[in-house]
Short mmCIF file of C-alpha atoms in Angstrom, two decimals:
data_model
loop_
_atom_site.label_atom_id
_atom_site.label_comp_id
_atom_site.label_asym_id
_atom_site.label_seq_id
_atom_site.Cartn_x
_atom_site.Cartn_y
_atom_site.Cartn_z
CA MET A 1076 -0.25 0.05 0.06
CA ILE A 1077 2.59 2.47 1.19
CA LYS A 1078 4.66 1.46 -2.19
CA LYS A 1079 1.78 2.18 -4.52
CA TYR A 1080 1.50 6.03 -3.16
CA ARG A 1081 5.43 6.58 -2.87
CA GLY A 1082 5.39 8.94 -5.67
CA LEU A 1083 2.31 10.53 -4.79
CA PHE A 1084 3.70 11.11 -1.34
CA VAL A 1085 7.04 12.57 -2.73
CA CYS A 1086 5.21 14.70 -4.65
CA ILE A 1087 3.13 16.23 -1.83
CA VAL A 1088 6.31 16.84 0.02
CA LEU A 1089 8.17 18.53 -2.47
CA PHE A 1090 5.33 21.01 -2.81
CA LEU A 1091 4.77 21.84 0.48
CA ILE A 1092 8.43 22.76 0.87
CA THR A 1093 8.14 24.92 -1.90
CA PHE A 1094 5.29 26.36 -0.97
CA LEU A 1095 6.95 27.17 2.57
CA LEU A 1096 10.01 28.61 1.13
CA GLY A 1097 7.66 30.42 -1.28
CA LEU A 1098 6.29 32.38 1.40
CA LYS A 1099 9.65 32.81 3.61
CA MET A 1100 11.77 33.69 0.98
CA GLY A 1101 11.64 37.05 -0.42
CA THR A 1102 13.59 40.60 0.11
CA VAL A 1103 12.08 40.49 3.25
CA LYS A 1104 13.21 37.19 5.02
CA LEU A 1105 11.03 35.31 7.31
CA SER A 1106 11.90 32.90 9.72
CA VAL A 1107 10.20 29.17 9.63
CA THR A 1108 8.86 30.14 13.05
CA GLU A 1109 7.31 33.59 11.77
CA THR A 1110 5.93 32.25 8.41
CA LEU A 1111 4.32 29.34 10.57
CA GLN A 1112 2.52 32.02 12.34
CA LEU A 1113 1.76 34.76 10.18
CA LEU A 1114 0.32 31.83 8.26
CA PHE A 1115 -1.60 30.03 10.87
CA TRP A 1116 -2.54 32.84 13.60
CA ASN A 1117 -1.68 36.32 11.62
CA GLN A 1118 0.89 37.20 14.37
CA GLY A 1119 4.03 39.18 13.58
CA THR A 1120 4.94 42.79 13.23
CA LYS A 1121 2.25 45.03 11.06
CA GLU A 1122 4.87 45.26 8.41
CA ASN A 1123 5.35 41.51 8.29
CA GLN A 1124 1.34 41.45 8.29
CA LEU A 1125 1.42 43.69 5.41
CA ILE A 1126 3.94 42.28 3.49
CA PHE A 1127 2.65 38.62 4.01
CA HIS A 1128 -0.84 38.99 3.34
CA THR A 1129 -0.98 41.39 1.20
CA PHE A 1130 1.95 40.78 -1.54
CA ARG A 1131 3.28 36.80 -0.42
CA ILE A 1132 0.49 34.80 -0.30
CA PRO A 1133 -1.66 36.03 -3.44
CA ARG A 1134 2.15 35.68 -5.37
CA VAL A 1135 2.33 32.19 -4.11
CA LEU A 1136 -1.04 31.25 -5.19
CA THR A 1137 -0.95 32.85 -8.18
CA ALA A 1138 2.44 30.29 -8.93
CA CYS A 1139 0.22 27.69 -7.90
CA LEU A 1140 -2.54 28.45 -10.29
CA VAL A 1141 -0.10 29.24 -13.20
CA GLY A 1142 1.73 26.50 -12.71
CA VAL A 1143 -0.88 23.65 -12.57
CA SER A 1144 -2.93 25.17 -15.46
CA LEU A 1145 0.08 25.13 -17.63
CA SER A 1146 1.43 21.49 -16.30
CA MET A 1147 -2.24 20.03 -16.73
CA SER A 1148 -2.30 21.64 -20.33
CA GLY A 1149 0.64 20.35 -20.99
CA GLU A 1150 -0.50 16.81 -20.09
CA ILE A 1151 -3.72 16.91 -22.26
CA LEU A 1152 -1.82 18.56 -25.20
CA GLN A 1153 0.72 15.52 -24.96
CA LYS A 1154 -2.31 12.85 -24.91
CA ILE A 1155 -4.26 13.85 -27.84
CA THR A 1156 -1.49 14.59 -30.20
CA ARG A 1157 0.70 11.81 -28.90
CA ASN A 1158 3.72 13.82 -28.20
CA LYS A 1159 6.07 14.24 -25.64
CA ILE A 1160 7.36 18.01 -27.17
CA ALA A 1161 3.58 18.93 -26.70
CA ASP A 1162 3.17 22.36 -24.76
CA ALA A 1163 1.38 25.70 -25.17
CA GLY A 1164 4.78 27.67 -25.71
CA ILE A 1165 6.69 25.36 -28.00
CA LEU A 1166 3.38 24.90 -30.07
CA GLY A 1167 2.43 28.84 -30.27
CA VAL A 1168 -0.58 28.36 -28.05
CA SER A 1169 0.35 30.79 -25.60
CA SER A 1170 1.13 33.76 -28.19
CA GLY A 1171 -1.85 33.01 -29.87
CA VAL A 1172 -3.71 33.77 -26.79
CA ALA A 1173 -1.36 37.04 -26.12
CA PHE A 1174 -2.18 37.97 -29.72
CA GLY A 1175 -5.99 37.54 -29.05
CA GLY A 1176 -5.89 39.77 -25.83
CA VAL A 1177 -3.77 42.45 -27.50
CA PHE A 1178 -6.41 42.21 -30.56
CA TYR A 1179 -8.79 42.94 -27.90
CA PHE A 1180 -7.14 45.86 -26.44
CA PHE A 1181 -6.63 47.11 -29.72
CA LEU A 1182 -10.43 47.36 -31.01
CA LEU A 1183 -12.22 48.14 -27.49
CA GLY A 1184 -9.40 49.23 -25.24
CA ASN A 1185 -9.82 52.99 -25.87
CA TYR A 1186 -13.88 52.01 -24.89
CA VAL A 1187 -12.91 49.87 -21.93
CA GLU A 1188 -10.79 51.91 -19.19
CA ASN A 1189 -11.35 49.46 -16.58
CA LEU A 1190 -12.23 45.84 -17.39
CA THR A 1191 -15.85 45.41 -16.08
CA ILE A 1192 -17.07 41.88 -15.85
CA ILE A 1193 -18.47 42.02 -19.49
CA GLY A 1194 -15.06 43.46 -20.61
CA GLU A 1195 -13.31 40.57 -18.47
CA MET A 1196 -15.18 38.27 -20.31
CA SER A 1197 -14.43 39.30 -23.97
CA LEU A 1198 -10.96 39.39 -23.15
CA MET A 1199 -10.86 35.97 -22.09
CA PHE A 1200 -13.42 35.29 -25.43
CA PHE A 1201 -10.53 36.59 -27.43
CA GLY A 1202 -7.79 34.93 -25.78
CA LEU A 1203 -9.60 31.39 -26.44
CA LEU A 1204 -10.07 32.06 -29.90
CA GLY A 1205 -5.87 32.84 -30.28
CA ALA A 1206 -5.29 30.12 -28.44
CA ILE A 1207 -7.77 27.35 -30.52
CA PHE A 1208 -6.79 29.28 -33.80
CA ALA A 1209 -2.91 28.84 -33.26
CA LEU A 1210 -2.93 25.03 -32.29
CA SER A 1211 -5.73 24.34 -35.18
CA LEU A 1212 -3.57 26.17 -37.52
CA ASN A 1213 -0.51 23.99 -36.23
CA LEU A 1214 -2.02 20.66 -36.62
CA ILE A 1215 -3.44 21.32 -39.88
CA LEU A 1216 0.26 22.22 -41.18
CA SER A 1217 1.57 19.43 -39.51
CA VAL A 1218 -0.54 16.52 -40.17
CA SER A 1219 0.72 14.55 -43.48
CA HIS A 1220 -1.28 11.32 -44.68
CA GLY A 1221 -3.38 11.32 -41.60
CA LYS A 1222 -0.17 11.52 -39.01
CA LEU A 1223 1.58 13.92 -37.13
CA ASN A 1224 4.83 14.90 -38.34
CA MET A 1225 6.46 15.51 -34.94
CA SER A 1226 9.58 17.71 -36.34
CA ARG A 1227 7.05 19.41 -38.56
CA PHE A 1228 4.69 19.89 -35.26
CA ILE A 1229 7.86 21.75 -33.24
CA LEU A 1230 8.92 23.55 -36.17
CA ASN A 1231 5.68 25.01 -37.18
CA GLY A 1232 4.85 26.35 -33.58
CA ILE A 1233 8.20 27.75 -32.87
CA GLY A 1234 7.05 29.51 -36.67
CA ILE A 1235 3.61 30.62 -35.40
CA SER A 1236 4.77 31.72 -31.57
CA SER A 1237 7.19 34.00 -33.43
CA GLY A 1238 4.25 35.11 -36.18
CA PHE A 1239 2.25 35.80 -33.16
CA SER A 1240 4.70 37.48 -31.08
CA ALA A 1241 5.65 39.90 -34.08
CA LEU A 1242 1.65 40.31 -34.40
CA VAL A 1243 1.69 41.23 -30.56
CA THR A 1244 4.42 43.76 -30.70
CA PHE A 1245 2.58 45.77 -33.69
CA PHE A 1246 -0.94 46.21 -32.10
CA SER A 1247 0.97 46.79 -28.69
CA LEU A 1248 2.38 50.21 -30.22
CA LYS A 1249 -1.58 51.04 -31.63
CA ILE A 1250 -3.08 51.04 -28.20
CA ASN A 1251 -2.96 53.24 -25.01
CA ALA A 1252 -0.28 53.05 -21.90
CA ASP A 1253 -2.04 51.22 -19.63
CA ASN A 1254 -2.71 48.16 -21.85
CA PHE A 1255 0.55 48.62 -22.88
CA SER A 1256 2.03 47.61 -19.92
CA GLN A 1257 -0.42 44.68 -19.10
CA VAL A 1258 0.63 43.53 -22.50
CA ASN A 1259 4.06 43.90 -21.85
CA SER A 1260 4.25 41.99 -18.75
CA TRP A 1261 2.44 39.36 -20.91
CA LEU A 1262 5.45 39.00 -23.01
CA GLN A 1263 8.10 38.88 -20.25
CA GLY A 1264 6.13 36.43 -18.08
CA SER A 1265 5.89 37.79 -14.51
CA ILE A 1266 3.60 37.21 -11.26
CA SER A 1267 4.92 40.38 -10.03
CA GLN A 1268 1.73 42.05 -10.18
CA SER A 1269 -0.35 39.47 -8.23
CA ASN A 1270 -3.53 40.36 -5.88
CA TRP A 1271 -6.28 38.60 -3.90
CA SER A 1272 -8.42 39.72 -6.93
CA SER A 1273 -6.54 38.57 -9.78
CA VAL A 1274 -6.28 34.85 -7.39
CA GLN A 1275 -10.24 34.96 -7.25
CA LYS A 1276 -10.76 35.54 -11.21
CA MET A 1277 -7.84 32.69 -11.90
CA SER A 1278 -9.63 30.48 -9.38
CA TYR A 1279 -13.04 30.82 -10.76
CA TRP A 1280 -11.99 29.11 -14.36
CA ILE A 1281 -9.16 26.74 -13.08
CA LEU A 1282 -10.86 25.04 -10.46
CA PRO A 1283 -14.17 23.81 -11.95
CA ILE A 1284 -12.07 22.94 -15.35
CA LEU A 1285 -9.68 20.46 -12.83
CA LEU A 1286 -12.55 19.01 -11.42
CA LEU A 1287 -13.84 18.58 -14.87
CA LEU A 1288 -10.34 16.72 -15.71
CA PHE A 1289 -10.32 14.82 -12.42
CA ILE A 1290 -13.58 13.08 -13.17
CA LEU A 1291 -12.80 12.73 -17.15
CA SER A 1292 -9.35 11.66 -16.15
CA PRO A 1293 -10.15 7.83 -17.89
CA LYS A 1294 -11.09 9.52 -20.98
CA LEU A 1295 -8.19 11.61 -21.06
CA SER A 1296 -6.08 8.54 -20.48
CA LEU A 1297 -7.73 6.74 -23.41
CA LEU A 1298 -6.36 9.45 -26.03
CA LYS A 1299 -3.27 7.77 -25.84
CA PHE A 1300 -4.06 4.98 -28.27
CA SER A 1301 -4.88 4.79 -31.47
CA ASP A 1302 -7.61 6.47 -33.31
CA THR A 1303 -8.46 3.11 -35.26
CA HIS A 1304 -8.52 0.99 -31.94
CA LEU A 1305 -10.51 3.58 -30.10
CA GLU A 1306 -13.40 3.47 -32.71
CA SER A 1307 -12.88 -0.22 -32.99
CA ILE A 1308 -14.24 0.35 -28.72
CA GLY A 1309 -16.86 2.59 -29.99
CA PHE A 1310 -15.26 5.52 -28.26
CA GLN A 1311 -15.84 9.13 -29.81
CA THR A 1312 -12.38 9.88 -30.20
CA THR A 1313 -13.11 13.63 -32.27
CA TRP A 1314 -15.38 14.25 -29.66
CA TRP A 1315 -13.52 14.34 -26.52
CA ARG A 1316 -10.32 15.23 -28.35
CA LEU A 1317 -12.21 18.93 -28.81
CA ILE A 1318 -13.65 18.94 -25.37
CA PHE A 1319 -9.78 18.63 -23.96
CA ILE A 1320 -8.72 21.00 -26.22
CA LEU A 1321 -11.02 23.44 -25.17
CA PHE A 1322 -9.97 22.69 -21.65
CA ALA A 1323 -6.33 22.96 -22.55
CA ALA A 1324 -7.22 26.39 -24.07
CA ILE A 1325 -9.16 27.95 -21.48
CA LEU A 1326 -6.65 26.55 -19.08
CA ILE A 1327 -3.57 28.72 -21.01
CA CYS A 1328 -5.75 31.70 -21.53
CA VAL A 1329 -6.34 32.18 -18.01
CA SER A 1330 -2.11 31.66 -17.09
CA VAL A 1331 -1.41 33.79 -20.19
CA LEU A 1332 -3.74 36.65 -19.34
CA ASN A 1333 -2.64 36.68 -15.80
CA ALA A 1334 1.06 35.94 -15.92
CA GLY A 1335 1.98 36.04 -19.81
CA THR A 1336 3.30 33.82 -22.44
CA ILE A 1337 5.50 31.34 -19.56
CA GLY A 1338 7.21 28.39 -21.57
CA PHE A 1339 8.02 24.69 -20.96
CA VAL A 1340 5.96 23.80 -18.12
CA GLY A 1341 3.91 21.59 -19.96
CA LEU A 1342 6.99 20.18 -20.96
CA ILE A 1343 8.78 19.51 -18.07
CA VAL A 1344 6.08 18.48 -15.01
CA PRO A 1345 4.55 15.23 -17.12
CA ALA A 1346 8.01 13.96 -17.49
CA LEU A 1347 9.13 14.71 -14.50
CA THR A 1348 5.83 13.68 -12.96
CA LYS A 1349 6.06 9.52 -14.73
CA ILE A 1350 9.27 9.43 -12.64
CA PHE A 1351 7.68 8.75 -9.63
CA PHE A 1352 4.51 6.64 -11.42
CA LYS A 1353 4.87 4.00 -13.15
CA ASN A 1354 2.49 3.80 -16.22
CA GLU A 1355 0.51 6.99 -15.06
CA GLY A 1356 -0.63 4.52 -11.74
CA LYS A 1357 -3.35 6.05 -9.29
CA GLY A 1358 -2.63 9.32 -8.33
CA TYR A 1359 -0.49 10.39 -11.48
CA LEU A 1360 -3.20 13.56 -12.81
CA LEU A 1361 -2.97 14.59 -9.16
CA GLY A 1362 1.48 14.25 -9.22
CA VAL A 1363 1.25 16.38 -12.35
CA CYS A 1364 -0.72 19.10 -10.53
CA LEU A 1365 1.26 18.97 -7.51
CA ASN A 1366 4.97 18.83 -9.28
CA GLY A 1367 3.70 21.71 -11.82
CA MET A 1368 3.11 24.33 -8.67
CA SER A 1369 6.21 23.33 -7.13
CA LEU A 1370 8.14 24.09 -10.19
CA LEU A 1371 6.55 27.54 -10.66
CA LEU A 1372 7.14 28.10 -6.92
CA ILE A 1373 11.03 27.28 -7.22
CA CYS A 1374 11.40 29.41 -10.33
CA ASP A 1375 9.35 32.24 -9.24
CA LEU A 1376 11.41 31.80 -5.91
CA LEU A 1377 14.62 32.00 -7.66
CA ALA A 1378 13.82 34.78 -10.04
CA ARG A 1379 12.59 37.27 -7.31
CA THR A 1380 15.63 36.06 -5.16
CA LEU A 1381 18.44 35.89 -7.24
CA PHE A 1382 19.37 39.50 -7.68
CA ILE A 1383 17.67 41.20 -5.13
CA PRO A 1384 16.32 43.68 -5.61
CA ASN A 1385 15.91 43.39 -8.99
CA GLU A 1386 13.60 40.73 -10.29
CA LEU A 1387 14.26 38.51 -13.50
CA PRO A 1388 11.18 37.36 -16.01
CA LEU A 1389 9.95 33.88 -14.95
CA ASN A 1390 10.71 32.77 -18.95
CA ALA A 1391 14.36 33.02 -18.12
CA MET A 1392 14.58 31.10 -14.97
CA LEU A 1393 12.12 28.31 -16.73
CA GLY A 1394 14.40 28.53 -20.23
CA ILE A 1395 17.66 27.26 -18.41
CA ILE A 1396 16.04 24.14 -17.44
CA GLY A 1397 13.42 23.53 -20.55
CA VAL A 1398 15.94 24.54 -23.33
CA PRO A 1399 18.19 21.79 -22.67
CA TYR A 1400 15.58 19.61 -21.99
CA LEU A 1401 13.88 20.02 -25.21
CA ILE A 1402 17.09 19.55 -26.88
CA TYR A 1403 17.42 16.50 -25.39
CA LEU A 1404 13.73 15.42 -26.49
CA VAL A 1405 14.57 16.22 -30.23
CA TYR A 1406 17.84 14.17 -30.22
CA GLN A 1407 16.12 11.18 -28.55
CA SER A 1408 13.18 11.43 -31.19
CA ARG A 1409 15.84 11.52 -33.88
CA LYS A 1410 17.53 8.17 -32.96
CA GLY A 1411 13.55 6.86 -32.57
CA VAL A 1412 13.91 6.64 -29.12
CA LEU A 1413 11.27 8.55 -27.92
CA LYS A 1414 7.66 7.14 -28.08
CA SER A 1415 4.34 8.69 -27.99
#
């Protein structure tokens, strides 16, 4: 029994450690005792209470929500494409969301100074359109004779990402200064502006999607098998693939619109989690969520503490890990070792 859940136990411990470190460390360092007192009993100096509850907890929770969104979207994309290199950043989906967002500001930014509920829903809608368009375009361009060409898939994704990034830069010069600062933060990848309001808004989207994914996890697991095999058992492959693409698009959209185009999380976390779970056994999906949160917490912690008082973009920290891993995966695929 203990051996069966050992992988999940390791993921939980790793998450708790990174969560505590995220609350403890920063420009103002707190001891473990001070952190626990502030967290559970709200005891401490007024300055520490202000820093802890107004800035640090929202930032840590945002890192958790972004991490779980990107890791789960990566898991979905890898399952529906049967490709271990599928990731929102590499495939151009994140840039598609950013383009949808900046195009929204280009069309309506002069009429919407402060985002109302309708404005936020409209921004989300434009971001979703950008995400779905980018992924659909990549899949269309990468499928040859009914099969997904992995090399073309990556190259098309990089090209689409670059194209959308160029469009984002172009249209960002046409919008007002307030909206430009938000778009610029999307390009950098940062959660430094996190607050309780953004945490609440993200939770409204992310938590229901996660609940649905856990309920429908058996359906998602089946998508790793061939279409021919699935159709022979009466599984509606196209229908379920579209549903999970929508789920992934929502998760990516929420993440990009709140934290920017952060790459490599969806690429690294599923592979990392498979180390702890053989054959994607019980608790695997929860392990993906926990490891996604842990990775973002670690990278955000390093980004804000390595060069205090300056802060590195999250993309820079994740690129240090992600780029070598991507090169390794491409090398393995060319050798024929990498299997979907």
